[in-house]
Structures are given as C-alpha cells and as structure tokens.
Amino acid sequence: MQQTKVVDMRGITKRFPGITVNDGIDLSLLQGEVHAILGENGAGKSTLMNILFGLYQPDEGEIRIHGKPALIDNPNTAIRLGIGMVHQHFKLVQPFTVAENIILGSEPRRGFSISYREAVRRVEDLSRQYGLNVDPNARIEEISVGMQQRVEILKTLYRGADILVFDEPTAVLTPDEIEELLDIMRSLVRQGKSILLITHKLKEIMEIADRVTVIRRGKVIGNVAKAETNPSQLAEMMVGRSVSMAIDKKPIEPGKPVLQVERLVVKGREGAPAVNGISFTVREGEVVGIAGVDGNGQSELIQALTGLRKAESGEVRLMGADITNAAPRAISETGMGHIPEDRHKHGLVLDFSLRENMALRTYDKKPFKRYGLLDYAAIDKHAQELVEQFDVRCPDIYTQARALSGGNQQKAIIAREIEKGPELLIAAQPTRGLDVGAIEYIHRRIVEQRNKGKGVLLVSYELDEILSLSDRVLIIFDGQIIGETRPEETNDRELGLRMAGSRLDKDAERSHAG
Amino acid sequence: MIDWKRWFIKDNAAIPLLAILSGLLFGAFVMLLGGFNPIDAYSHLFRNVFGSPYDFGETIRQVTPLIFTGLSVAFAFRAGLFNIGAEGQFVMGMTGASIVGVLLEAPWYIHAPLALAGGALLAGLWGGLAGFLKARWGINEVITTIMLNWMALYLSNYIVRAFLLEPKQQRTYLIHDSAKTSMAWLSELFGSARVHWGIFFALLAAVLCYAFLWKTGQGLELRAVGHNPHAAQYAGMNVKRNVTKAMFIGGVFAGLGGAFEILGVFHYQVIASASPGLGFDGIAVALLGGNHPLGVVLAALLFGSLSYGSAGMSFGADVPPEIIRIIIGSVIFFVASPGIIRWAMGLFARNRKRKEVA
Ligand SMILES: Nc1ncnc2c1ncn2[C@@H]1O[C@H](COP(=O)(O)OP(=O)(O)OP(=O)(O)O)[C@@H](O)[C@H]1O
Ligand SMILES: [Mg+2]
C-alpha cells in the first residue's frame, strides 16, 4: 500500500554565517507514522524542524505539505497547515491556568468576552480523547515538567495540528514520564496524527519509531526502517564510528575525604525542608552517584553545596575547609567545579559569545586579566583550546552561546568546569541532551577525573548513567538518604524499586504507627 | 577589524537608520496634514543647524547633555536596569555643581574639577540609592527612580532657595569664575556660542564607557548580571553589588551632564517648576543608540540637532516647533517596534520568494 506523504521536504539547505547547517536534506513523513530524526549534537536537527515550523527560511529547497508546495514564512502559517511543535524549552505563562495557556491566541469568544467555561470543556475533551490526563484548572507553576509538556501537546492539538514535531521531548522527563509520553504518542498516531521525533535515546527510537533518518553534519546519511536496524548500527551511522558504552574503570582505593556533608538541612521553594538532614562523604578517586526520582531534594542539595542556596543548618566541608553558606566564588576557588542542572539558567550567559562564556568563572584570574583589563588574546586562546579538546561544534568562538545547538552548549559548560581542575566535580545531569558519541566522551572525562584522584558527585535521573559511572550509589528520597549500594551489587530494576519502593515502606510504617 | 558590511546588514545599524527615515517621513506627513511645506521646513531646520558657526556651536551645546544622559541610561541598561532616573540624577548634578561653584573659592584648576566631582558624586549617590534599594530589598528601580526624580527637583529647589539664593532673584548667585568650564577661544570660534569643555568630556565619557563595559573584568561582570543574573551568581559574581554599582556609575554620567550645564552654560541655577527634561530625552537617545556608547553619541547628535534646528523651522517656515517632538516621538516609536521595520524590509524579499514558489 502506498502511504501518503504528509510532509515532504526536498533538498533543504540552510546556511548561517560561516557554516552550512542543513545541506540538501530530503525528509518525508508518512501519514500515521512516527519518524525519528537522529544525529550528533549540532548536526542540524533543530534547525531543520524550525524551518518546517516557519521559524527559519531555507536558503534552498522546497517543502510540500499534503502534496502541495508550501511557503512557510512564519509559525502561524505552519499552524494553519496543521503543523504543531513541542519545543524543548516550553513557552508557557507560569501564573496562568492550563486552559488559559492553551487558548491563548485563539480564544473561544462569546460576543466580546472569552468563554472560559467553553475553553475548559474543549480542553477536557481533547485531554480525554488522547489520554493526557490534564487538569484544565491547574496553574502551570504548580504542575510537573511532564505535565507542562502535555499542556504544550494540547496546545498544538487545540489548534488543529495533525503533524506533530517533538524536539528532544524526553530530555527533561523522568523514566516514568517517558513511558507515559510514549503511550501518548501511540494514542496520537492511532488517531491519525503523524509525528516527527528528535531524540538522542536509541532505546526510545527502537520502542516507538517506524522509520529513522540519520543526519550527520547537515547531510542525510541514511534512512532506515526500524524493523531492519538495531541500536549499535544506528549509533555507528550517526557518529561514523562504532560507539562503546563500556567504561574502563580500574578499581582504586578511595583516599582522603574531599567533600564532607553533615546533617545538612535546606529549605525548598515552599519553605518546607527539601533537604532534611543529609550526611555523606565523597573521597579522592571516587564517583558518588545520587539516585532518586526528580524532586526529592537533589536540586536543593546541589544548590546548597555550590553556594546558590542558603543552608538552614548542618555543615559542608571541602578539602577540610568549612564552606557552609560561603559565596559561590569562594567555594569555586576552594576547588569545586559544577556542571549545573539547568544550563540556560545557570550555566551560560546565552547572549555572550562562546569565548566569554568559557572564561565566565575565571575572567578575573591570571592569564585573562592584566592591570584590570581583559586580555582577549588569552581568553581566545583558552576558548579555542577547550573547543578543540572537547569537540564543541560551533562556527567560531565569537558565536553567541545562544546560537549553539543544545548539546554543544552542554559540552561547552562541561569543558569549562573540568578544565578548571577542581578537586570535586559536581555533575548534575551532565549528559542531558547529548548524543551517544558525546556521552561516551563525557563519561570518559568524568571517570578520568576519578582516576586522577579527584572526587566526583554525580546526580542523574538516568539510572544507566548512575550505574555505569558510580563507585557508590546513594539513594535519595524525600530529602533524606535512605540507602546506599554499589553498582555491582544492584541493577536498574532494583534501584528503581528502591527509589520509589521506599515510599511504600514509609507508608506502611506510618499506617502501623497510626 | 570590523566587517562593516556584515555589521551594517545586521539589525543594529539598519533598524535605527530606517527608523529615523520613517520618523522624518511621518513628520513630513503630519506637516502636510497641517498645511505646511515639509521640504521648506526641513531645509530651514538644516540651515538652522549648519547655517552659521554660532548655530553650529549652539547645536553642540544642545548635544552635550544628551550624550551624558544617554550614556547614563545605556550604561544601567547594560546591567539589566531601566534607569528612568537620569532626569533626577541630572538635576542633582546641577545642584552639586552649584553648591561647590557658589560656596567655595579656590584656584580654577582645583575649583572646576571639584565642582564637577561634586555634581557627579551627588548624582552618583542619587542613582546608587535606587540601585541599593533594588539590590537590598528588590524594589523595582523604575518606581524608585521616578520617585527620586521628583525628590531631586524639590530637594534642589530647596537647596537653592535656602543656601544659594541671590536676593530678589529666582536663582542662585553666579558661580565663581574659577569654577566655570566655558572655553573662551572655542566660544569665539563659534561666534560666542556657549560651547564648553563638556563636549570633550562627553566624548571621553563615551570612550570610557565603552572601554569599561567591554574591556574590563568589571564590565564583563556588569553585562553578565544584565543578561542573566542567575548565571552571574553561579559564576561567582556579586549580583547585588553590581546592581548598585551600575546605578551609581549611571548616576555619575547623568550628573556630569547636569554639572556641565551649570558650569559651562548657565553659570547659575534657577528655582525650577519642572525639571529640564534632558534626562528623559536620554532614555530616547539610549534607545535609538542601541544602548551602545557610539550609538548614544550619534543619537544625541541627531536629537540635539533636531531640537535646536526646530527653532529655525518655526522662524523660517512658520512650522510650530512642537512638530519636532512628533518626529522624535515617531523615530522612537519605530525603533521600539523593530517588527514594523523588519516587516517592511521583508516585504520585498518575500514577494520575490513567492514568485519563485508559484
Ligand atoms: N542562529 C544561528 N546562527 C548561527 N549558527 C547557528 C544558529 N542556529 C544554529 N546554528 C548552528 O547550527 C548548527 C546546528 O544547530 P542545531 O540546533 O540544528 O543542532 P541540533 O542537531 O539540534 O543539535 P542538538 O542535538 O545539540 O540539539 C550548530 O552548529 C549551531 O551552532
Ligand atoms: Mg537541537
């Protein structure tokens, strides 16, 4: 049977100053399929999707939607053509309710006034139809990231989209939320929608995609049916060499303590303690992983350790020095590197050039500052070295950080923090949004820190990552460390159960007591 | 080296230029509606600016304070702060200069610099106060600076009346000659127009402003705070101190403008019922100049020339000078809504594309 092409992009070429980002790309999306787009960081995936959604204009090539040539000059045109996009960074109005956010810009009217009740009803209908389970009256700021993503999906459906584009939708989700999202996608496809999915996770592709298009450095490398491929073949197509996720970790005897945390208490956003009396130690030559479901105090713990949030009580020592509630600069200079969880909020000044971002923490130190003036020659040299060493793909070091692809932004931060040579590296979600080749490289660098006798504190929602990198794993739940294990003594299923199962234990205790 | 072609194609040069053009066209349209001849009006305006050395000198005098207040707003803006208070800081600068200029006596090489410093310091503190309130308690600087503008007006009137008033006058005593920053030879060159040292200091201030923001570590900090305070904090910068500092330095720029008005142009300060408005114009200058020191200088040149030249328009072509405020207003409107300009620029390119698709 000949399926119809709902999207047909032919020979799409897009150039930015100094770089060809899409180079004659052909891509077609069939009615009712999930089509995955796979490619290295900076390969040009987001750019291609932004072209389809009318955010960029291609320099060459044509786009057909439902067989008709289309000039998509802005997102409104795209929406009119039935294209909806769920961006990686959500565009929601925080204090508004779900329903208000969804109708924003195409409000149902009754005379001159907006019919809110009508809006809620329609949102409820859509939510039920696709199994989204969204409460139309909840405020955005009160709901989880996973729910916010569903609101974005609803927004596109509400506007009548039948072609849905997802740009790395699972990068911000927890494993459970990912499962639910995949279910939602299945239900969407069942009801006649077609989906373009960008993801770096091969597991997800194998689970949901029908076909895969692989892009490397702006060119299509291949187009395969899922049924005829496997993860390692995909990885090889994408990176151009075989990728091994196995890590060479010699056993080392941990040395002196690098980080000592004693009965730390940190308040969360609502004023209740988010970290509730945590104690642990990280030693030289050791990677300590913190495993837990999102929102159990990990963010607050890291922010308190790095000086971004006040600790209520307890003590933090780095290399023996008391750094409790010290200023971020003092902590950093005592010997801490920090790969922050939120790269856009903390990690980068997006409007700065890459070279300035590379010196963001050290601009007032020796080679970069002389007689109060910045020595841009030294700053450039430093940035250039890091870019080459960590393979940050960018037109040049004068490019704005904003113009880098998501994964390359992450690589730039990691380069800056590791290069500082910290005694303790705190890595929060270090490989979020990276391609498999880059993950392999970053994992090596993290283990290399450990092998050099430095301490590493790793926080990740990816159990695979925790298990393959850590020497010890601490399980965090509800602001407390509820257990410790070693990767060789456990597996992801058991760990996952302990992260959530403890909740059952607790409830059981409570009901006994009560 | 700067790649001029690329720089020009980028929005930062094309949009202001097209905005100016649109503003002038809109002004012409309004004149037509009012039954005036725009070509006649504009040529008189032009002649009034460049017609005689005196007029040219007076235009420079008009431009000078606009550079200072424009820098004040632009500098604070680079740190993410909206300094509506250049007006009040300007007034405090005038007052500080008057106090030192009238009450003190000293040789000129001490007196004039001291009077400038007095104005700059008072204005700096005035601006810094708003910065401090923002840093310490998070009070929005737009609100505090607006309030401080009024307080500056009344406080300076009080100071003038209570300490500096010349009997039976509505103004201070004249400042001592030793505090004046007029330049006799330059003034003569321009047919005794009131040009003064201020223009050189204004240009120097623009250069220093640029160098500080883009060549020093402190400037990098300030810009980082302006773009993303969270990342600045993460990187170990003291966000609160930078906010206070940016408002202080912004105040110093505006204050120098005010001080030079007293020391170089008027030589006394009057009891004013309203503040002079040059600080508010600074907001427009900074906006048109893209908050860049070079842009500020160019924008100040334009606005200063327009407002000085508008007098010629009313004499020569009988066009009410208020028209010039309409033109300035519409230039600002077009700069502030680059979407309109881009849309107009895009129309052409898009039409071509459409034809290709069809
Ligand atoms: N506005 C821009 N100006 C200049 N270069 C840009 C711009 N936007 C993107 N680029 C460059 O285009 C390339 C491709 O970026 P794109 O965001 O499409 O990558 P990607 O495949 O989505 O990568 P990732 O997996 O990391 O998200 C990058 O090298 C990036 O630096
Ligand atoms: Mg991307």
Coordinates of N, CA and C and ligand atoms in Angstrom, one line a residue, chain A residues 46 167-168 405-406, ligand 2:
Chain A
S46 N 17.4 20.5 15.0 CA 16.5 21.5 15.4 C 16.3 22.5 14.3
D167 N 10.8 18.1 19.7 CA 12.3 18.3 19.7 C 12.8 17.9 21.1
E168 N 13.5 16.7 21.1 CA 14.0 16.2 22.3 C 13.0 16.3 23.5
S405 N 24.0 24.6 19.3 CA 23.0 23.6 19.5 C 23.0 23.2 21.0
G406 N 21.8 22.7 21.4 CA 21.7 22.4 22.9 C 22.8 21.5 23.4
Ligands
MG2 MG 18.6 20.6 18.9

